[in-house]
Coordinates of C-alpha atoms and ligand atoms in Angstrom, one line a residue:
M18 CA -141.1 -18.2 -76.4
Q19 CA -140.9 -14.5 -76.9
G20 CA -143.8 -12.4 -78.3
M21 CA -143.3 -10.9 -81.7
M22 CA -144.2 -7.3 -81.2
M23 CA -142.4 -4.0 -81.8
Q24 CA -140.7 -2.5 -78.9
M25 CA -140.9 1.3 -79.0
P26 CA -139.3 3.1 -75.9
L27 CA -141.9 4.8 -73.8
R28 CA -140.9 8.5 -74.0
I29 CA -142.3 11.5 -72.2
I30 CA -142.1 13.7 -75.2
E31 CA -144.6 11.4 -77.0
I32 CA -147.3 12.5 -74.6
L33 CA -147.1 16.1 -75.7
Q34 CA -146.7 15.1 -79.3
F35 CA -149.8 13.0 -79.0
A36 CA -151.7 15.8 -77.3
A37 CA -150.7 18.3 -80.1
D38 CA -151.8 15.8 -82.7
V39 CA -155.0 14.5 -81.2
H40 CA -156.1 17.2 -78.7
P41 CA -154.9 20.3 -80.5
T42 CA -157.5 22.6 -78.8
G43 CA -156.5 21.4 -75.3
E44 CA -154.9 24.4 -73.6
I45 CA -152.7 25.5 -70.8
V46 CA -154.0 28.6 -69.0
S47 CA -151.5 30.2 -66.6
V48 CA -151.6 32.9 -64.0
R49 CA -148.2 34.5 -64.6
T50 CA -145.8 35.9 -62.1
E51 CA -145.9 39.0 -64.4
G52 CA -149.4 39.5 -63.2
D53 CA -151.5 38.5 -66.2
L54 CA -153.2 35.4 -67.6
H55 CA -151.6 33.5 -70.5
R56 CA -153.1 30.9 -72.8
E57 CA -151.5 28.4 -75.2
T58 CA -152.8 25.2 -76.8
Y59 CA -150.9 21.9 -76.7
V60 CA -149.9 22.6 -80.3
E61 CA -148.2 25.9 -79.3
A62 CA -146.7 24.2 -76.2
F63 CA -145.2 21.5 -78.3
Q64 CA -143.7 24.1 -80.7
R65 CA -142.3 26.2 -77.9
T66 CA -140.9 23.0 -76.3
A67 CA -139.0 22.3 -79.5
Q68 CA -137.6 25.9 -79.4
L69 CA -136.6 25.4 -75.8
A70 CA -134.8 22.1 -76.6
H71 CA -132.8 23.9 -79.2
A72 CA -132.0 26.6 -76.6
L73 CA -130.9 24.0 -74.1
K74 CA -128.6 22.5 -76.7
A75 CA -127.2 25.9 -77.4
L76 CA -126.5 26.3 -73.6
G77 CA -124.4 23.1 -73.8
I78 CA -126.9 20.8 -72.1
D79 CA -126.3 17.2 -72.9
D80 CA -127.7 13.7 -72.3
G81 CA -128.2 13.0 -68.6
D82 CA -127.3 16.5 -67.5
R83 CA -129.5 17.8 -64.7
V84 CA -131.4 21.0 -65.3
A85 CA -133.1 22.5 -62.3
T86 CA -136.3 24.5 -62.0
L87 CA -137.4 26.8 -59.2
A88 CA -140.9 27.7 -60.3
W89 CA -144.7 27.8 -59.8
N90 CA -147.2 25.9 -61.9
G91 CA -147.2 27.6 -65.3
Y92 CA -146.8 27.0 -69.0
R93 CA -143.1 27.7 -69.0
H94 CA -142.5 25.2 -66.3
F95 CA -144.6 22.7 -68.3
E96 CA -142.4 23.4 -71.4
L97 CA -139.3 22.8 -69.4
Y98 CA -140.7 19.4 -68.2
Y99 CA -141.0 18.2 -71.8
A100 CA -138.0 19.9 -73.4
I101 CA -135.5 18.8 -70.8
S102 CA -136.5 15.2 -70.6
G103 CA -137.4 15.1 -74.3
M104 CA -133.8 16.0 -75.4
G105 CA -132.4 13.4 -73.0
A106 CA -131.5 15.5 -70.0
V107 CA -133.1 15.3 -66.5
C108 CA -135.6 17.8 -65.2
H109 CA -134.8 18.5 -61.5
T110 CA -137.6 20.3 -59.8
I111 CA -136.6 22.2 -56.6
N112 CA -139.0 23.1 -53.8
P113 CA -138.6 26.8 -53.1
R114 CA -139.9 26.3 -49.5
L115 CA -136.7 24.5 -48.5
S116 CA -134.1 26.3 -46.3
A117 CA -131.1 27.8 -48.0
E118 CA -128.9 25.0 -46.6
Q119 CA -131.2 22.2 -47.9
M120 CA -131.5 23.9 -51.3
L121 CA -127.7 24.3 -51.7
Y122 CA -127.2 20.6 -50.7
I123 CA -129.7 19.6 -53.4
V124 CA -128.3 21.8 -56.2
N125 CA -124.8 20.5 -55.5
H126 CA -125.8 16.9 -55.0
A127 CA -127.6 16.9 -58.3
E128 CA -124.8 18.8 -60.0
D129 CA -127.3 21.0 -61.8
R130 CA -125.8 22.5 -65.0
A131 CA -128.5 25.2 -65.2
I132 CA -131.4 26.5 -63.3
F133 CA -134.7 28.0 -64.6
V134 CA -136.2 30.4 -62.1
D135 CA -139.5 32.3 -61.8
L136 CA -139.3 36.0 -61.1
T137 CA -140.5 35.4 -57.6
F138 CA -137.6 33.2 -56.7
V139 CA -134.7 35.3 -58.1
P140 CA -133.9 36.7 -54.6
I141 CA -133.4 33.2 -53.3
L142 CA -130.7 32.6 -55.9
E143 CA -129.2 36.0 -55.2
A144 CA -128.8 35.0 -51.6
L145 CA -127.2 31.7 -52.5
A146 CA -125.1 33.0 -55.4
A147 CA -121.6 32.5 -53.9
Q148 CA -122.3 28.8 -53.1
L149 CA -124.0 27.7 -56.3
P150 CA -122.1 25.1 -58.5
S151 CA -119.5 27.0 -60.6
G152 CA -120.7 27.7 -64.2
M153 CA -124.3 27.0 -63.5
R154 CA -126.4 29.1 -65.9
I155 CA -129.4 31.0 -64.4
V156 CA -132.4 31.6 -66.7
V157 CA -135.3 33.8 -65.6
M158 CA -138.6 32.5 -66.8
T159 CA -139.9 35.8 -68.2
D160 CA -139.5 38.1 -71.2
R161 CA -137.0 40.9 -71.8
A162 CA -139.4 43.6 -70.5
H163 CA -139.8 41.9 -67.1
M164 CA -136.1 41.0 -66.5
P165 CA -135.1 42.0 -63.0
D166 CA -132.1 44.2 -62.1
S167 CA -129.6 41.9 -60.5
A168 CA -126.0 41.5 -59.8
L169 CA -126.3 37.9 -61.1
D170 CA -125.5 37.0 -64.7
L171 CA -129.1 36.2 -65.7
L172 CA -130.4 34.9 -69.0
C173 CA -133.9 35.6 -70.3
Y174 CA -136.2 32.6 -71.1
E175 CA -138.1 34.2 -74.0
D176 CA -134.8 35.6 -75.5
L177 CA -133.4 32.0 -75.4
L178 CA -136.4 30.7 -77.4
D179 CA -136.5 33.5 -79.9
G180 CA -135.5 32.6 -83.4
H181 CA -135.2 28.8 -82.9
S182 CA -137.1 26.3 -85.0
T183 CA -140.5 25.1 -83.8
T184 CA -139.6 21.5 -84.6
F185 CA -137.0 19.4 -83.0
D186 CA -135.6 16.0 -83.9
W187 CA -136.5 14.3 -80.6
P188 CA -134.1 11.5 -79.9
L189 CA -135.3 7.9 -79.3
V190 CA -134.0 8.0 -75.7
D191 CA -133.9 4.7 -73.8
E192 CA -137.1 4.3 -71.8
N193 CA -135.1 3.5 -68.7
A194 CA -133.0 6.7 -69.0
A195 CA -133.4 9.2 -66.2
A196 CA -136.0 11.9 -67.0
G197 CA -136.9 13.7 -63.7
L198 CA -135.4 14.2 -60.3
C199 CA -137.2 15.2 -57.2
Y200 CA -135.8 15.3 -53.6
T201 CA -137.8 14.4 -50.6
S202 CA -137.0 14.9 -46.9
G203 CA -135.2 12.2 -45.0
T204 CA -136.0 11.3 -41.4
T205 CA -132.4 12.3 -40.7
G206 CA -129.9 14.3 -42.6
N207 CA -130.1 15.5 -46.1
P208 CA -132.9 15.2 -48.7
K209 CA -133.0 12.1 -50.9
G210 CA -133.5 12.1 -54.6
A211 CA -136.1 10.1 -56.5
L212 CA -134.9 9.7 -60.1
Y213 CA -137.8 9.0 -62.4
S214 CA -137.3 7.4 -65.8
H215 CA -139.2 8.0 -69.0
R216 CA -140.8 4.6 -68.6
S217 CA -141.9 5.1 -65.0
T218 CA -143.3 8.6 -65.8
V219 CA -145.3 7.4 -68.9
L220 CA -146.7 4.4 -67.0
H221 CA -147.6 6.6 -64.1
A222 CA -149.5 8.9 -66.4
F223 CA -151.5 5.9 -67.7
M224 CA -152.1 4.8 -64.1
I225 CA -153.6 8.1 -63.0
A226 CA -155.6 8.4 -66.2
V227 CA -157.2 5.0 -65.7
S228 CA -157.7 5.4 -61.9
V229 CA -159.2 8.9 -61.7
P230 CA -161.2 9.3 -64.9
R231 CA -163.7 11.7 -63.3
S232 CA -160.8 14.2 -63.2
L233 CA -158.9 13.1 -66.2
H234 CA -160.8 12.9 -69.5
E235 CA -161.0 14.8 -72.8
G236 CA -162.4 18.2 -72.3
A237 CA -161.9 18.3 -68.5
R238 CA -160.3 21.5 -67.2
I239 CA -158.1 20.6 -64.3
L240 CA -156.4 22.9 -61.9
P241 CA -153.3 21.5 -60.2
V242 CA -152.8 23.3 -56.9
V243 CA -150.3 20.7 -55.9
P244 CA -147.0 22.3 -57.1
M245 CA -145.0 21.1 -60.0
F246 CA -142.0 21.2 -57.6
H247 CA -143.6 18.6 -55.4
V248 CA -143.6 15.2 -57.1
N249 CA -144.4 16.6 -60.6
S250 CA -147.8 17.9 -59.5
W251 CA -148.8 14.3 -58.8
G252 CA -148.3 13.5 -62.5
L253 CA -150.9 15.9 -63.9
P254 CA -148.6 17.6 -66.4
Y255 CA -148.3 14.1 -68.0
G256 CA -151.8 12.7 -67.3
A257 CA -153.8 15.8 -68.5
P258 CA -152.3 16.1 -72.0
L259 CA -152.4 12.3 -72.4
V260 CA -156.2 12.3 -72.1
G261 CA -156.8 15.7 -73.7
A262 CA -157.7 17.6 -70.5
S263 CA -156.7 21.3 -70.3
M264 CA -154.6 22.6 -67.5
I265 CA -155.4 25.7 -65.5
M266 CA -152.2 26.8 -63.8
P267 CA -152.5 29.0 -60.7
G268 CA -149.0 30.3 -60.6
P269 CA -148.3 31.9 -57.2
A270 CA -152.0 32.7 -56.5
L271 CA -153.0 29.9 -54.2
D272 CA -155.2 31.7 -51.7
G273 CA -159.0 30.9 -51.5
P274 CA -160.3 34.0 -53.3
S275 CA -157.8 33.7 -56.2
L276 CA -158.5 30.0 -56.6
F277 CA -162.2 30.5 -56.5
D278 CA -162.1 33.2 -59.2
L279 CA -159.8 31.2 -61.4
M280 CA -162.0 28.2 -61.1
E281 CA -165.1 30.2 -61.9
N282 CA -163.6 32.1 -64.8
E283 CA -162.0 29.1 -66.4
G284 CA -164.7 26.6 -65.9
V285 CA -162.5 24.3 -63.8
T286 CA -163.9 20.8 -63.5
A287 CA -161.4 19.2 -61.2
S288 CA -158.6 20.3 -58.9
W289 CA -155.9 18.4 -57.0
G290 CA -154.1 19.4 -53.8
V291 CA -153.2 19.0 -50.1
P292 CA -155.9 19.5 -47.4
T293 CA -154.5 22.9 -46.3
V294 CA -155.4 24.6 -49.6
W295 CA -159.0 23.3 -49.5
L296 CA -159.5 25.0 -46.2
G297 CA -158.8 28.4 -47.9
L298 CA -161.2 27.5 -50.8
K299 CA -163.9 26.3 -48.3
A300 CA -163.7 29.6 -46.4
E301 CA -164.1 31.5 -49.6
M302 CA -167.1 29.4 -50.7
E303 CA -168.7 30.0 -47.3
Q304 CA -168.0 33.7 -47.6
R305 CA -169.6 34.0 -51.0
N306 CA -172.2 31.3 -50.3
A307 CA -171.4 29.9 -53.7
M308 CA -169.4 27.2 -55.4
P309 CA -167.3 27.4 -58.6
S310 CA -170.1 26.4 -61.0
K311 CA -168.3 23.7 -63.0
L312 CA -166.3 22.1 -60.2
D313 CA -167.0 18.4 -60.1
Q314 CA -164.1 16.7 -58.3
L315 CA -161.4 17.5 -55.8
V316 CA -158.5 15.0 -55.3
I317 CA -157.1 15.5 -51.9
G318 CA -153.9 13.8 -50.7
G319 CA -150.4 14.4 -49.3
S320 CA -151.9 14.3 -45.8
A321 CA -155.0 12.7 -44.5
A322 CA -158.2 14.5 -45.6
S323 CA -160.5 14.7 -42.7
R324 CA -164.0 13.2 -42.8
A325 CA -165.5 16.6 -42.0
M326 CA -163.8 18.2 -45.0
I327 CA -164.8 15.4 -47.3
A328 CA -168.4 15.6 -46.0
W329 CA -168.5 19.4 -46.5
F330 CA -167.5 19.3 -50.2
E331 CA -169.6 16.2 -50.9
D332 CA -172.6 18.0 -49.4
K333 CA -172.1 20.8 -51.9
G334 CA -172.2 18.3 -54.8
V335 CA -168.4 18.1 -55.3
D336 CA -167.0 14.5 -55.5
V337 CA -164.0 14.1 -53.2
C338 CA -161.4 11.5 -54.0
H339 CA -158.9 10.9 -51.2
A340 CA -155.5 9.7 -52.5
W341 CA -152.3 8.5 -50.9
G342 CA -148.8 8.3 -52.3
M343 CA -145.2 9.3 -52.0
T344 CA -142.5 11.1 -53.9
E345 CA -140.8 7.7 -54.2
M346 CA -144.0 6.4 -56.0
S347 CA -144.3 9.1 -58.7
P348 CA -146.5 9.5 -56.4
I349 CA -150.0 8.0 -56.6
G350 CA -150.4 4.7 -54.7
T351 CA -154.1 4.6 -53.9
Q352 CA -157.3 6.5 -54.5
A353 CA -160.6 6.3 -52.7
Q354 CA -163.2 6.4 -55.4
L355 CA -165.9 4.0 -54.4
P356 CA -166.5 0.8 -56.4
K357 CA -169.9 0.3 -58.0
A358 CA -170.6 -2.4 -55.5
Q359 CA -170.8 0.2 -52.8
D360 CA -173.6 2.2 -54.5
G361 CA -176.1 0.9 -52.0
L362 CA -174.3 2.3 -49.0
S363 CA -175.7 5.1 -46.9
Q364 CA -174.0 8.5 -47.2
D365 CA -172.5 7.9 -43.7
E366 CA -171.0 4.6 -44.7
K367 CA -169.7 6.1 -48.0
L368 CA -168.0 8.9 -46.1
D369 CA -166.4 6.3 -43.8
L370 CA -164.9 4.7 -46.8
K371 CA -163.9 7.9 -48.5
S372 CA -162.0 9.0 -45.4
K373 CA -159.7 6.0 -45.8
Q374 CA -156.9 6.4 -48.3
G375 CA -158.5 4.1 -50.9
R376 CA -157.6 1.1 -53.0
R377 CA -154.4 0.6 -54.9
V378 CA -154.1 2.0 -58.4
Y379 CA -153.0 -0.4 -61.2
G380 CA -149.3 -1.0 -61.1
V381 CA -148.9 -0.7 -57.3
E382 CA -148.8 -3.8 -55.1
M383 CA -149.1 -3.4 -51.3
K384 CA -148.3 -5.5 -48.2
I385 CA -148.2 -4.8 -44.5
L386 CA -145.6 -6.3 -42.3
D387 CA -145.2 -6.7 -38.5
E388 CA -142.0 -5.8 -36.7
E389 CA -140.5 -9.2 -37.5
G390 CA -141.2 -8.7 -41.2
K391 CA -144.1 -11.2 -41.2
R392 CA -147.0 -10.4 -43.6
L393 CA -150.2 -9.3 -41.8
P394 CA -153.7 -10.2 -43.0
H395 CA -155.7 -7.7 -45.0
D396 CA -158.6 -7.8 -42.5
G397 CA -159.0 -4.1 -41.7
E398 CA -157.7 -4.7 -38.1
A399 CA -154.0 -5.7 -38.3
A400 CA -151.7 -2.6 -38.7
G401 CA -148.1 -2.8 -39.8
E402 CA -145.6 -1.0 -41.9
L403 CA -146.7 -0.6 -45.5
F404 CA -144.4 -1.9 -48.3
V405 CA -145.0 -1.3 -52.0
R406 CA -143.7 -2.4 -55.3
G407 CA -144.4 -1.4 -58.9
N408 CA -143.2 0.2 -62.1
A409 CA -143.4 3.8 -60.9
I410 CA -141.7 3.2 -57.6
I411 CA -138.0 3.9 -57.0
Q412 CA -135.5 1.1 -56.8
G413 CA -132.9 3.3 -55.0
Y414 CA -132.2 6.9 -54.1
F415 CA -130.0 8.9 -56.5
N416 CA -126.3 8.7 -55.4
N417 CA -127.3 7.7 -51.9
E418 CA -126.3 4.2 -50.9
E419 CA -127.0 4.7 -47.2
A420 CA -130.6 5.8 -47.7
T421 CA -131.1 3.1 -50.4
N422 CA -129.9 0.3 -48.1
A423 CA -132.3 1.4 -45.5
A424 CA -135.4 1.6 -47.8
F425 CA -136.1 -1.9 -49.1
D426 CA -136.9 -5.3 -47.5
A427 CA -135.2 -8.6 -48.4
E428 CA -137.8 -9.2 -51.2
G429 CA -137.0 -5.8 -52.8
W430 CA -140.2 -4.0 -51.7
F431 CA -140.0 -0.4 -50.8
G432 CA -140.8 0.5 -47.1
T433 CA -143.0 3.5 -47.0
G434 CA -142.6 4.4 -43.3
D435 CA -146.4 4.6 -43.0
V436 CA -148.2 2.3 -40.6
A437 CA -151.4 1.1 -42.2
S438 CA -154.2 -1.5 -42.3
I439 CA -155.8 -2.9 -45.4
D440 CA -159.4 -4.3 -45.3
E441 CA -160.9 -7.2 -47.2
T442 CA -162.0 -5.0 -50.0
G443 CA -158.5 -3.5 -50.4
F444 CA -159.1 -0.2 -48.7
L445 CA -156.0 1.2 -47.2
C446 CA -156.2 3.1 -44.0
I447 CA -153.0 5.0 -42.8
Q448 CA -152.9 4.9 -39.1
D449 CA -149.6 6.4 -38.1
R450 CA -146.1 7.2 -39.4
S451 CA -143.0 5.3 -38.3
K452 CA -140.6 7.7 -40.1
D453 CA -139.8 10.6 -37.8
L454 CA -141.2 13.4 -40.0
I455 CA -143.9 16.0 -39.5
K456 CA -146.0 17.1 -42.4
S457 CA -147.1 20.7 -42.3
G458 CA -149.2 22.0 -45.2
G459 CA -147.9 19.3 -47.4
E460 CA -144.3 19.9 -46.7
W461 CA -141.9 18.0 -44.5
I462 CA -140.1 18.9 -41.2
S463 CA -137.6 16.5 -39.8
S464 CA -138.1 16.1 -36.1
I465 CA -134.7 14.5 -35.6
D466 CA -133.0 17.4 -37.2
L467 CA -134.8 19.9 -35.0
E468 CA -133.9 17.8 -31.9
N469 CA -130.2 17.8 -32.8
M470 CA -130.4 21.6 -33.2
A471 CA -132.2 22.1 -29.9
M472 CA -129.6 20.0 -28.1
A473 CA -127.0 22.5 -29.1
H474 CA -128.5 24.9 -26.6
P475 CA -126.7 24.6 -23.2
G476 CA -130.0 24.8 -21.3
V477 CA -131.4 21.6 -23.0
A478 CA -130.6 18.3 -21.3
N479 CA -132.7 16.2 -23.6
C480 CA -135.6 16.8 -26.0
A481 CA -137.9 15.4 -28.6
V482 CA -140.0 16.9 -31.3
I483 CA -143.5 15.5 -32.1
A484 CA -146.3 16.3 -34.5
I485 CA -149.4 18.0 -33.0
A486 CA -152.6 18.1 -35.0
H487 CA -153.3 21.6 -36.4
P488 CA -156.6 22.8 -38.0
K489 CA -154.9 24.6 -40.8
W490 CA -151.5 22.9 -41.4
E491 CA -152.6 19.3 -40.4
E492 CA -149.5 18.9 -38.3
R493 CA -147.1 21.3 -36.6
P494 CA -144.0 20.5 -34.5
L495 CA -144.0 20.7 -30.7
L496 CA -140.7 20.8 -28.9
V497 CA -140.6 18.8 -25.6
V498 CA -137.6 19.7 -23.5
V499 CA -136.0 18.3 -20.4
P500 CA -134.2 21.4 -19.1
Q501 CA -130.7 21.3 -17.5
D502 CA -132.0 23.5 -14.8
A503 CA -135.8 23.4 -14.2
A504 CA -135.7 26.7 -12.4
N505 CA -134.1 28.4 -15.4
P506 CA -135.4 26.8 -18.6
P507 CA -134.0 27.8 -22.0
P508 CA -136.1 30.4 -23.8
L509 CA -137.8 29.1 -27.0
D510 CA -136.6 32.1 -29.1
E511 CA -133.0 31.3 -28.3
I512 CA -133.6 27.7 -29.5
H513 CA -135.3 29.1 -32.6
G514 CA -132.3 31.2 -33.3
L515 CA -130.1 28.1 -33.3
M516 CA -132.5 26.3 -35.6
L517 CA -132.8 29.2 -38.1
E518 CA -129.2 28.7 -39.1
H519 CA -130.3 25.4 -40.8
V520 CA -134.0 25.3 -41.4
A521 CA -136.6 27.6 -42.9
K522 CA -138.8 29.7 -40.5
W523 CA -142.0 27.7 -41.2
Q524 CA -140.1 24.6 -40.0
L525 CA -139.6 26.0 -36.4
P526 CA -141.5 24.4 -33.5
D527 CA -144.7 26.3 -32.7
A528 CA -144.3 25.8 -28.9
M529 CA -142.2 24.3 -26.2
E530 CA -143.3 22.2 -23.3
L531 CA -141.0 21.3 -20.3
I532 CA -141.0 17.7 -19.0
E533 CA -139.0 16.0 -16.2
A534 CA -137.8 13.1 -18.3
L535 CA -138.6 11.7 -21.7
P536 CA -140.4 8.3 -21.9
M537 CA -138.2 5.5 -23.1
T538 CA -138.9 2.3 -25.0
A539 CA -137.5 -1.1 -24.0
T540 CA -134.7 -0.6 -26.4
G541 CA -133.7 2.7 -24.9
K542 CA -135.1 5.0 -27.6
V543 CA -137.3 7.9 -26.8
S544 CA -140.9 6.6 -27.1
K545 CA -142.5 9.1 -29.5
L546 CA -145.6 6.9 -29.3
T547 CA -146.0 7.6 -25.6
L548 CA -145.2 11.3 -26.1
R549 CA -147.8 11.6 -28.8
K550 CA -150.3 10.0 -26.4
T551 CA -149.3 12.4 -23.6
F552 CA -149.8 15.4 -25.8
K553 CA -152.8 14.0 -27.8
D554 CA -155.1 16.9 -26.8
Y555 CA -152.4 19.6 -26.8
V556 CA -153.6 22.8 -28.4
L557 CA -150.9 24.9 -30.1
P558 CA -150.9 28.7 -29.4
D559 CA -152.4 29.7 -32.8
A560 CA -154.6 26.7 -33.4
H561 CA -157.9 28.1 -32.3
Ligands
AMP17 P1 -144.5 13.0 -50.1 O1 -143.4 12.2 -50.5 O2 -144.0 14.4 -49.7 O3 -145.5 13.1 -51.1 O4 -145.1 12.4 -48.8 C1 -145.6 11.1 -48.7 C2 -146.1 10.8 -47.4 O5 -147.2 11.7 -47.1 C3 -146.7 9.4 -47.2 O6 -145.7 8.5 -46.9 C4 -147.6 9.7 -46.0 O7 -146.9 9.7 -44.7 C5 -148.1 11.1 -46.2 N1 -149.4 11.0 -47.0 C6 -149.6 11.2 -48.3 N2 -150.9 11.1 -48.6 C7 -151.6 10.9 -47.5 C8 -153.0 10.7 -47.1 N3 -153.9 10.7 -48.1 N4 -153.2 10.4 -45.9 C9 -152.3 10.3 -44.9 N5 -151.0 10.5 -45.2 C10 -150.6 10.8 -46.4

């Protein structure tokens, strides 16, 4: 027997419409690339989003078209999120830290019809101009007075909006229609696209609102340091308006002093980001011997937050919530707020728990499997590959059969590539990574790609790239080389030169070590596990 309830499609635009109706004084405060601070309420944001939707229509954007953004966290980027998906198109956020080659691959793979770009990133497009999809419109996210001189045919964001109606007849798009697209690095080869739907995005907004209420509640002032180009700023541009929290957008100013000032001036109550940025903030707090006075919670994820960092902030009265997730999961999977039952624990015991990645959020199921695919017990000891399923998790990669085929088990669960244990109380602890990727400052580097590039040097007989722990960037790549001629090893700068043809400078290995032979597994693969053990205590040149 079926229930007898109405079925309204879950739509992203309804979040902003709701915020404008119910939380009209909620605001978006943005540090602009133009250099000043801008404020708008959710009511104004909703009106400008309508104007933008009209402008997109006028540009010829249609249902399902991909519209790219190359931008910092700011109100115009927020308006694009809602206008693009609201009118039925797909908002494709591009990570400006990718190499030119990766960016071109993504833009062409997504077949973007238009790209909206912050002033800062116009030079990136100028360098790529000849290879962009033909007919792609470029819109600079600024006003007429700040339009750059350029050989490109550039449109101006504020000019596009000008004169359009502040209301729009938002279509009742299917809740399963594509709404957002975000590429993530593959272990090998090209980036892979996670294609979010309206339904998955709205449900994810509810999931984070319910799971992290200390950050997300009416009147909260939340500063997303995590970029809107990296998994939708972990869902904050949807979760914050949903609950009536204001958003304080840092734009390009992500250094410790700028973040501290913005937090203090705007009364920021919570902030979300990767461990690397909190190091900068921590240094600034130490320097000033002060804390932003309203700051109540930091959510740290994207890489493991160290116990020492969590302890430092907690000691200053800031609650730290460690979180784990993935681009493919929209992204939040777990969060480490302690259950009430743990109130009686000592501070030390609490810190032990908070250093783990936490318990699953509603809507995410987890299992760990051994190498034969058998389920392992949730006893805090057994460690295996973590698989997940839920409503905000991908069921395939966008137009990429090969990657899709490799990503799921026979029961249809998604393989995360993380090796983890889960204890009896549901706390997840990430132990290792089976995917061959290195995470530096929250961004990926493919070790296999670097290895292939290094092998192109005639002086390299064999090589491997592994992650080395780094105090600022969490992980950095080390190149381990078996030279053709031990007496005449290849210089690292020549190998860097080969790599720079394909990857960005920050993705280059920090150092090279020579070795006689690479350790092998029983199946004849390079044993990265053994290599990681060998170089466990390795100190990179700039890691002091
Ligand atoms: P991304 O898709 O770029 O968000 O990266 C997701 C991956 O980052 C996960 O599969 C993990 O390998 C890693 N990761 C994310 N959060 C954490 C965390 N809190 N602790 C350890 N690793 C993490």
